[in-house]
Every structure is written in C-alpha cells, then in structure tokens.
Short mmCIF file of C-alpha atoms in Angstrom, two decimals:
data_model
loop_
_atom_site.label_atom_id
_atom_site.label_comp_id
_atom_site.label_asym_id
_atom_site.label_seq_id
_atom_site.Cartn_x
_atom_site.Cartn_y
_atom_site.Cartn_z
CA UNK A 422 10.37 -5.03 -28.19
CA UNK A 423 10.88 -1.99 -26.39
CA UNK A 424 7.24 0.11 -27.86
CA UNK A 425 5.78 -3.70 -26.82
CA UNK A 426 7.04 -3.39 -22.97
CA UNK A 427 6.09 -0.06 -22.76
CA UNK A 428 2.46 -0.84 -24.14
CA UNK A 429 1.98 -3.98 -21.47
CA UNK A 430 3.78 -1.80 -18.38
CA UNK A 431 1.45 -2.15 -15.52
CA UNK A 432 0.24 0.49 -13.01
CA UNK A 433 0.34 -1.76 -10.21
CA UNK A 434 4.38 -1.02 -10.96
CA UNK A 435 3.23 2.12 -8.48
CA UNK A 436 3.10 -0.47 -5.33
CA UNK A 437 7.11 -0.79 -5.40
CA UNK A 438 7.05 2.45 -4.27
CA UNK A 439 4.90 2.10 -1.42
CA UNK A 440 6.45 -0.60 -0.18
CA UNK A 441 10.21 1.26 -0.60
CA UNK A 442 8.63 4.52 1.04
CA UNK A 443 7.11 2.35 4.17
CA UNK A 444 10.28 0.92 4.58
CA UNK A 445 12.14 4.41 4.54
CA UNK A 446 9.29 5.58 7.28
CA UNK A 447 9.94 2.44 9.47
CA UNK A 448 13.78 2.79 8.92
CA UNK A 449 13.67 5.92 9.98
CA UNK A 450 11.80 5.25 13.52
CA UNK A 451 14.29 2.41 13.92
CA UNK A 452 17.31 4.66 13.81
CA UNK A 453 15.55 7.24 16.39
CA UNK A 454 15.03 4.41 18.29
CA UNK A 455 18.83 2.93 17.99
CA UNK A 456 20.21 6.44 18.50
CA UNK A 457 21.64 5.67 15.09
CA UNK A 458 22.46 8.12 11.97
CA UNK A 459 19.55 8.34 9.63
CA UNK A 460 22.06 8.11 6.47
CA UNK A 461 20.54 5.04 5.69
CA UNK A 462 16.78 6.25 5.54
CA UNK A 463 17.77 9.31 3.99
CA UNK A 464 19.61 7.23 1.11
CA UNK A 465 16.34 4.99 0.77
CA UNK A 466 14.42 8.15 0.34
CA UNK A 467 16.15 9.32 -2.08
CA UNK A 468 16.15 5.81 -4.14
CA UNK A 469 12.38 5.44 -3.46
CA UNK A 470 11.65 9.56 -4.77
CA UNK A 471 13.80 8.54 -7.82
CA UNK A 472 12.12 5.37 -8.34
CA UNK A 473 8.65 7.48 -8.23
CA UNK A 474 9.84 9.96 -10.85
CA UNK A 475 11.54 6.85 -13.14
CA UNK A 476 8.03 5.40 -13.24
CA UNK A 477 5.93 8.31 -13.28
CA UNK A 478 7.98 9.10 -16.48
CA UNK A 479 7.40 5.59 -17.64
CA UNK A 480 3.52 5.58 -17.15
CA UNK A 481 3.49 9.32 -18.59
CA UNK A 482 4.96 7.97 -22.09
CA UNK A 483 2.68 5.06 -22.11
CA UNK A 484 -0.43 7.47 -21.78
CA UNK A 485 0.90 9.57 -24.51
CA UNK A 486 1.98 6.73 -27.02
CA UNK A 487 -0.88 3.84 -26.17
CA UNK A 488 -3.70 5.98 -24.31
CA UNK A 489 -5.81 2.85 -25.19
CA UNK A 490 -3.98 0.20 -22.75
CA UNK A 491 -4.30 2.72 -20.04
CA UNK A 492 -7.93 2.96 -20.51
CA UNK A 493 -8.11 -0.89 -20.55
CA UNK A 494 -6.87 -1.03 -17.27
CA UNK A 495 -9.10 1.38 -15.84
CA UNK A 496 -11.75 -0.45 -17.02
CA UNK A 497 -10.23 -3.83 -15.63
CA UNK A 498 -12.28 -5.10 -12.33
CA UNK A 499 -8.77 -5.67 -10.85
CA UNK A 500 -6.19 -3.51 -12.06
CA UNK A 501 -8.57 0.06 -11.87
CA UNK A 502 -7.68 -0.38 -8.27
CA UNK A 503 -3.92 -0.17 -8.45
CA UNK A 504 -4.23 3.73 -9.97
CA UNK A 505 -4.61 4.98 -6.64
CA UNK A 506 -1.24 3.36 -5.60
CA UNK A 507 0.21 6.80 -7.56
CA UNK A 508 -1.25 9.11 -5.15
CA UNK A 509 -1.09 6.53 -2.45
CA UNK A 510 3.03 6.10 -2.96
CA UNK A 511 3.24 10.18 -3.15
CA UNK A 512 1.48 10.90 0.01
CA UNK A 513 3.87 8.14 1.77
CA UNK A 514 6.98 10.00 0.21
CA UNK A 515 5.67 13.27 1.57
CA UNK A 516 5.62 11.78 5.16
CA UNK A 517 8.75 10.29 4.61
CA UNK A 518 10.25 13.46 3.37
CA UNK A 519 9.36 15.17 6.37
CA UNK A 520 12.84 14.37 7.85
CA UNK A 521 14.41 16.05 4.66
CA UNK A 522 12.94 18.93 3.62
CA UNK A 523 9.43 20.06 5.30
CA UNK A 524 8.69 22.16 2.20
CA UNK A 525 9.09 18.86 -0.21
CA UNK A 526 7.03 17.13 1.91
CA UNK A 527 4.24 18.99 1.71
CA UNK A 528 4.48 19.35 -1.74
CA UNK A 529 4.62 16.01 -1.63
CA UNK A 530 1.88 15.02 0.63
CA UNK A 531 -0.41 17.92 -0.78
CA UNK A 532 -0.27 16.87 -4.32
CA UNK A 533 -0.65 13.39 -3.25
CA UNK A 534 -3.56 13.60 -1.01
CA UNK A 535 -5.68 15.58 -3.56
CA UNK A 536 -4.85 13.37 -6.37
CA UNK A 537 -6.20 10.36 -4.09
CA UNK A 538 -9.15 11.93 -3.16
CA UNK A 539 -9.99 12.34 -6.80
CA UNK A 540 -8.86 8.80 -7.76
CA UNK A 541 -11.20 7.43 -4.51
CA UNK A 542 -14.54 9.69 -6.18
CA UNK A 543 -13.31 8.21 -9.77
CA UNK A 544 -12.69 4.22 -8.53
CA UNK A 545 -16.16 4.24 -6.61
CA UNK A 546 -18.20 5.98 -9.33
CA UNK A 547 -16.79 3.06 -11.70
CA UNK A 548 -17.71 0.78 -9.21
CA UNK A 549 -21.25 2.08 -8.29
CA UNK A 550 -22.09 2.48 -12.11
CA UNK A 551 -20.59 -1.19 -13.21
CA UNK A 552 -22.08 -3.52 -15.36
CA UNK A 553 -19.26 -6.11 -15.81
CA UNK A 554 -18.39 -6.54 -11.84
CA UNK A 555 -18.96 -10.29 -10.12
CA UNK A 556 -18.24 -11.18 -6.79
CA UNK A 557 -14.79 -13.05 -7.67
CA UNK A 558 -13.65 -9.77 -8.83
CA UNK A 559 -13.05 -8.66 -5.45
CA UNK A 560 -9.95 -8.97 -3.59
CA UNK A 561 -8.03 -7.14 -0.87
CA UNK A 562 -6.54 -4.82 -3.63
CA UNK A 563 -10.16 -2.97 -3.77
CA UNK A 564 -8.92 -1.71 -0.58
CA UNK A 565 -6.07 0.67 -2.01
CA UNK A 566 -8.36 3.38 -3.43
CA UNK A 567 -10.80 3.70 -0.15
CA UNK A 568 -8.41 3.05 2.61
CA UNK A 569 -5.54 4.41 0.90
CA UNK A 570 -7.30 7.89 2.79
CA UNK A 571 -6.12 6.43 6.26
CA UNK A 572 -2.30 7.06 5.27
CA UNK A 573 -3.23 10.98 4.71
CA UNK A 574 -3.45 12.11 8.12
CA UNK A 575 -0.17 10.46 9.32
CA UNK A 576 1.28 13.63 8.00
CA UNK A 577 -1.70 15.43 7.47
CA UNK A 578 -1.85 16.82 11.67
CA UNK A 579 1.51 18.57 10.68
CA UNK A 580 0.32 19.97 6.91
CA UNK A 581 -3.48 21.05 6.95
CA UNK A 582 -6.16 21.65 9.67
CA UNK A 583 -7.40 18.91 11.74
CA UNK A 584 -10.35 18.54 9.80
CA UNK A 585 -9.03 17.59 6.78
CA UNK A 586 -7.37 14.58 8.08
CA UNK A 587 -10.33 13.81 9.97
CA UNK A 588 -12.13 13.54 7.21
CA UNK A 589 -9.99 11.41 4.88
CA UNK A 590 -9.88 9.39 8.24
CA UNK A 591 -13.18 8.85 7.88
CA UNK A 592 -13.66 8.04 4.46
CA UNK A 593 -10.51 5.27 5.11
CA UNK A 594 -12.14 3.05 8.23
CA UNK A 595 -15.66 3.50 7.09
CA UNK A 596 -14.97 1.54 3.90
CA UNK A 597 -12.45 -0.41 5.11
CA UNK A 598 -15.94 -2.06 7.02
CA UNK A 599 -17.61 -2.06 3.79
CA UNK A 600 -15.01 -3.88 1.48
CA UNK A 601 -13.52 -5.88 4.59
CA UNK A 602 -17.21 -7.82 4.74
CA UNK A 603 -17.20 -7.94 0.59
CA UNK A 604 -13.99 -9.45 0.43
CA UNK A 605 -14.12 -11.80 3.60
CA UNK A 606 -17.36 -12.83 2.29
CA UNK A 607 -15.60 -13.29 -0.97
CA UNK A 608 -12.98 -15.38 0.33
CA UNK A 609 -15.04 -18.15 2.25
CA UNK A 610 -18.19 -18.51 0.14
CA UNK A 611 -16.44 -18.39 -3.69
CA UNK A 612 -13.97 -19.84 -5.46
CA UNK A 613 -10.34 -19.16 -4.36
CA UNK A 614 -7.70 -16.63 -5.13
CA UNK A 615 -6.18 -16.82 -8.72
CA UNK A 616 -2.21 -17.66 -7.96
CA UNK A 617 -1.13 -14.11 -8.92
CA UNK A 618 -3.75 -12.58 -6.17
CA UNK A 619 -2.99 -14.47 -3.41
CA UNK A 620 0.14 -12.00 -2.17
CA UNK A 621 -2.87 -9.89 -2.26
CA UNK A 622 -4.03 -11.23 1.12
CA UNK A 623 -1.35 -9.54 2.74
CA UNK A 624 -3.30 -6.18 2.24
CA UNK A 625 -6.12 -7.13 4.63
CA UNK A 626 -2.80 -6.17 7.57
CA UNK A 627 -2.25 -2.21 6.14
CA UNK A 628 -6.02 -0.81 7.00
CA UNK A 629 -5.45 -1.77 11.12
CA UNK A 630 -2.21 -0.95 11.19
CA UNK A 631 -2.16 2.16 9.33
CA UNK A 632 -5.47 3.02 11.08
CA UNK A 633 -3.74 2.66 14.39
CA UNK A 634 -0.71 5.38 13.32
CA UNK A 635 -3.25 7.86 11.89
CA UNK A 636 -5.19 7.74 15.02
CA UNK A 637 -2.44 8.06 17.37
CA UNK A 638 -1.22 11.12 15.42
CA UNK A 639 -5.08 12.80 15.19
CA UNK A 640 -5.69 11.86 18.73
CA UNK A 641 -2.33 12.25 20.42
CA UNK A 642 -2.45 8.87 22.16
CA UNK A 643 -3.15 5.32 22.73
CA UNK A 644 -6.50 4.47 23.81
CA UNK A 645 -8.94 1.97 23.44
CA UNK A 646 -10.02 2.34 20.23
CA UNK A 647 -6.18 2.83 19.26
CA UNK A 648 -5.79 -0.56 20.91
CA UNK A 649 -8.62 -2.11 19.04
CA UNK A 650 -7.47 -1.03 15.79
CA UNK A 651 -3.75 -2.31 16.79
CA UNK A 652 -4.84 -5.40 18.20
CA UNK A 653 -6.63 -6.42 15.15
CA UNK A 654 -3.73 -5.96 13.07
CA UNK A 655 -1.72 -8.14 15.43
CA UNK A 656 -4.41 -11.04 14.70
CA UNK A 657 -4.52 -10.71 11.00
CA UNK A 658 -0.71 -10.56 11.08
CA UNK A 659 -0.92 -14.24 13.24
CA UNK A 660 -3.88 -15.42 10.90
CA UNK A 661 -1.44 -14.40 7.53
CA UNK A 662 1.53 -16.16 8.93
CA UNK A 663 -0.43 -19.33 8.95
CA UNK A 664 -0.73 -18.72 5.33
CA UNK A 665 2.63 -18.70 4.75
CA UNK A 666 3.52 -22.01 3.16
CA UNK A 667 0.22 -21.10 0.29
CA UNK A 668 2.41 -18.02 -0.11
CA UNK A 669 5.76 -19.47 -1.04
CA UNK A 670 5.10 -21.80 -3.81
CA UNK A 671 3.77 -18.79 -6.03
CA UNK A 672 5.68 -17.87 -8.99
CA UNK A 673 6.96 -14.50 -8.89
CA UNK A 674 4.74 -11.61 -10.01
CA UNK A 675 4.74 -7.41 -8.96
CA UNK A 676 1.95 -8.70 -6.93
CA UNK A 677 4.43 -10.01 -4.30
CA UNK A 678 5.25 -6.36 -3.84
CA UNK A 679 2.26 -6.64 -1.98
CA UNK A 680 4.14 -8.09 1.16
CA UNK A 681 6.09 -5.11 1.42
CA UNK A 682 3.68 -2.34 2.54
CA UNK A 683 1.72 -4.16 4.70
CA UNK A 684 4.35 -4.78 6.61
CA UNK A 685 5.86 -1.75 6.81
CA UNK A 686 2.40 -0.31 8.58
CA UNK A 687 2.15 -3.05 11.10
CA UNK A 688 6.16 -2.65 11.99
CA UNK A 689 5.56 1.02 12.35
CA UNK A 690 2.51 0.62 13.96
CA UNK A 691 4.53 -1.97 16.50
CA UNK A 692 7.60 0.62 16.99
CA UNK A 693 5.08 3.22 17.89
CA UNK A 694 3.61 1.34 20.51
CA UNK A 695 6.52 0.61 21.38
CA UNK A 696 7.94 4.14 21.89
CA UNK A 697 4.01 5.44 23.28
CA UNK A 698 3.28 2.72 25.93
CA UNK A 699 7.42 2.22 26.85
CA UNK A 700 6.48 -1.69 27.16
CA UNK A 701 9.53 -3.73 25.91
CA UNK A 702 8.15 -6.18 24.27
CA UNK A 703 6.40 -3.99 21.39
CA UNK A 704 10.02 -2.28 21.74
CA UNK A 705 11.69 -5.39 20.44
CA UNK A 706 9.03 -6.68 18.12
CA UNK A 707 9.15 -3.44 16.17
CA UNK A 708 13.33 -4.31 16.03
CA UNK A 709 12.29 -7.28 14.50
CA UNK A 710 9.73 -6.65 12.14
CA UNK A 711 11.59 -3.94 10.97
CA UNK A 712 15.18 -6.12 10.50
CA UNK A 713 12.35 -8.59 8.68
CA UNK A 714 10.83 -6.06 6.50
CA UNK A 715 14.41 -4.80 5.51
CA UNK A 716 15.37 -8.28 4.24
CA UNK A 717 12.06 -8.73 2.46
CA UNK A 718 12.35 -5.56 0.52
CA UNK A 719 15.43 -6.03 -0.68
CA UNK A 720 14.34 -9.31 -1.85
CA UNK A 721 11.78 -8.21 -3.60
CA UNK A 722 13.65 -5.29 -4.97
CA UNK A 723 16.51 -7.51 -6.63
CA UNK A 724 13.72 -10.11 -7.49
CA UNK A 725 11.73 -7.49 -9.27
CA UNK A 726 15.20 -6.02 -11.12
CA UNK A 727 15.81 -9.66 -12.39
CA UNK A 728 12.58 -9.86 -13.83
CA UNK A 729 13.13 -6.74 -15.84
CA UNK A 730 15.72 -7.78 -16.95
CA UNK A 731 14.35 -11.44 -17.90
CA UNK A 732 11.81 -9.72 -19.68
CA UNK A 733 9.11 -11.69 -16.91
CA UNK A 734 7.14 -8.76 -16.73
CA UNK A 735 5.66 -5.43 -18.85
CA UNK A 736 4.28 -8.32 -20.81
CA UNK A 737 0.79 -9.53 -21.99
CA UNK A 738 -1.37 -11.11 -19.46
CA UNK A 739 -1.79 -14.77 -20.35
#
C-alpha cells in the first residue's frame, strides 16, 4: 500500500509549499505593519522549510524506486507544469528566509532560481517540440514554469546584480502575455475546465500581483506601470470572486492548493501599496486579505492532512 502511494505521489504536492511560504512572506509584512513579534512567521517558516525537505525526500525516493511514473508526468500536458513548483517553492523560501538567516536565504534563493531557469528552458523545449498537445490542454497552471521567473527578483535586488533579476523579469511578463492570450482564448472558445482544474483559475491573480512586488523592488517605487500591473490584479481578483460559488461545490483535490498562492501575492502586493503610497484603504485591505489568506491556508492545510490520511490522494488518476 505504502510502495503503491509512493508510486502515484504527485509533484504538484510542491504547490503546498508555495502557498505555506507566501503566507509566511505576507505574515511577516503584517507583523511589521502591526508592530507585532514575528514569532509567528518565523514558526511558519520553519514548518513550510520542513515541509519542503519532507517532500523533497518523498519525490527523491520515488525517482529512485519508480523513475518511470516520474517520467510519465513529465510527459503529461498538465502535470509537466507543476515541476517548476520545486524551484518555484525554494526561491519563495529563500525570500522568506531573509528575516532568518541572510546566508540561508541565498542559498535558498540561489539554488532555487537556477533550478527554475533550467526547468523554464526544459518545460518550453517540451512544449515547442510536442506532438501530443491540444488546445484543452492548456490551463492557468502552464503559467508556473514561465512566470514562476517574476518571483526571482523579489529577492533577487538584495542577492545578485540588477541584471539578473531584470532578466528573469523579463522572461516572467513577456510570457505571462503569451500564455495569458492561450489560455483566455482557451477558456471562452473550448470546452470548460475539468472539475479538478477549475481551482486552477485562481492562478491567472499571481502573474499581476507578483509582477507588481518584483517591480516595486527593481524599480524602487510605484509608478504607472506599477499601477497597471496592480490594478489588473485587483480586477482579476473582483472577476474570480464572482466565480466563487463554481468554486465551492468541487470535491477536494491538491489542486485547491491553488487558492493559496495566489492570494498570498495579491495580499502582499495590497500591504505594499499600502505601506508605499500611505493610503489607508490599501492599509486595511492588506489586514484583511491577509487575516483571509491565514484562515484559508489553514484550511487547506488540515484539509490536505485529512486526505492523507483518508488515503484521497497519492492515488491513481481515475
């Protein structure tokens, strides 16, 4: 039973920890903002590096003893686009950990951001080369890989030279154009969202919002195009919440972890507004979002633990 789990554990298991690491960034900001002790987003960091290394660990044992299921879900139109949530979760605990230990996080950060930029040249050359890709493959998780470069320079200005993060910058918003007119065009003119996708949607939020934090930090500001990028998010956050009642009648799946990190970008990006522009009203939004993204993610946290332990998951696909 155990060897069966193992065999059927799925790398998309890597978005708990981006969604535990956003929250530990956002926490963080809240308690600067509060004037409060950051034991609680220390603790949080610490659960969310563990987490990392329990999985890693995990994944590392399944590549050794069924190398074949891992190279099923490369191959997998869907699921070859959760690897980069590995590199994507490592570069978030590296900016995370910069309140701990500025040596762990870049160590962190570094290994993170190089691994990513190797997973973004592997995802895309599997992409450009496919033969077995359709349009209703596409969904917002093709975004990870591509705009999963945005999150580097967040902590990049403070690890490596300007260019650098200017250029995974780059790489992030110009194919977040790209796959955001794929998948919008995907979403109108085919056939719906499978049920187990749909928490998916809530990834079309993270590219604005995370686009708007890396490009305060590389530009040292808020200006217009700062604006533009936040502004957007706000509307896709408004257009999502719409969506709600299509969201709660799903039956749970990891894919709800999906929520979680989105969220945690467009809170941050909120709080920072918040603390750049001193208007009041971003000031209290960003308490909110955050209090709401705190409930969510524990929610999803004991959710996901009761589905271990139900078995609901790590099994075949039906």
């Amino acid at each position: 039973m155990a060897s069966s789990r193992l065999h059927d554990f799925p790398v998309s298991f890597f978005s708990t920890v981006m969604g535990m690491s956003g929250l530990t960034i956002a926490l963080h900001k809240l308690e600067k903002t509060l004037g409060l002790s950051d034991r609680i987003s220390l603790g949080l960091f610490a659960l969310s590096l563990a987490l990392f290394a329990v999985l890693a660990g995990l994944y590392l044992l399944k590549l050794v003893r069924y190398p074949a299921a891992i190279a099923e879900e490369w191959r997998h139109p869907v699921r070859i686009s959760f690897f980069p949530t590995i590199s994507v979760g490592l570069i978030l605990l590296g900016t995370a950990a910069q309140a701990v230990d500025l040596d762990l996080a870049r160590l962190l950060w570094g290994v993170g951001a190089g691994a990513h930029l190797l997973l973004t040249i592997a995802v895309m050359s599997s992409w450009i080369n496919q033969t077995h890709y359709e349009i209703v493959h596409s969904n917002p998780a093709w975004f990870i890989p591509v705009v999963g470069n945005i999150v580097v320079p967040i902590a990049g200005v403070n690890f490596a030279p300007a260019d650098l993060s200017w250029f995974f910058f780059a790489i992030g918003l110009l194919f977040w154009l790209v796959l955001l007119t794929i998948v919008v065009y995907r979403l109108i003119f085919h056939t719906p969202l499978p049920g187990k996708l749909v928490p998916t949607l809530f990834i079309l939020l993270a590219p604005p919002s995370v686009g708007f934090i890396a490009w305060e930090a590389l530009s040292g500001g808020i200006d217009a195009f700062a604006r533009l990028l936040y502004f957007s998010a706000v509307f896709l956050f408004l257009l999502l919440m719409v969506q709600v009642p299509r969201f709660s009648g799903l039956s749970f799946t990891l894919s709800w972890w999906a929520y979680s990190f989105p969220l945690a970008a467009f809170s941050i990006a909120t709080m920072v507004m918040g603390e750049k522009t001193g208007t009041a009203l971003y000031v209290w939004a960003g308490l909110g979002l955050g209090g709401v993204l705190a409930l969510l993610i524990a929610g999803l946290f004991a959710r996901t633990v009761l589905a271990v332990v139900r078995g609901e998951i790590c099994r075949p696909e039906a």
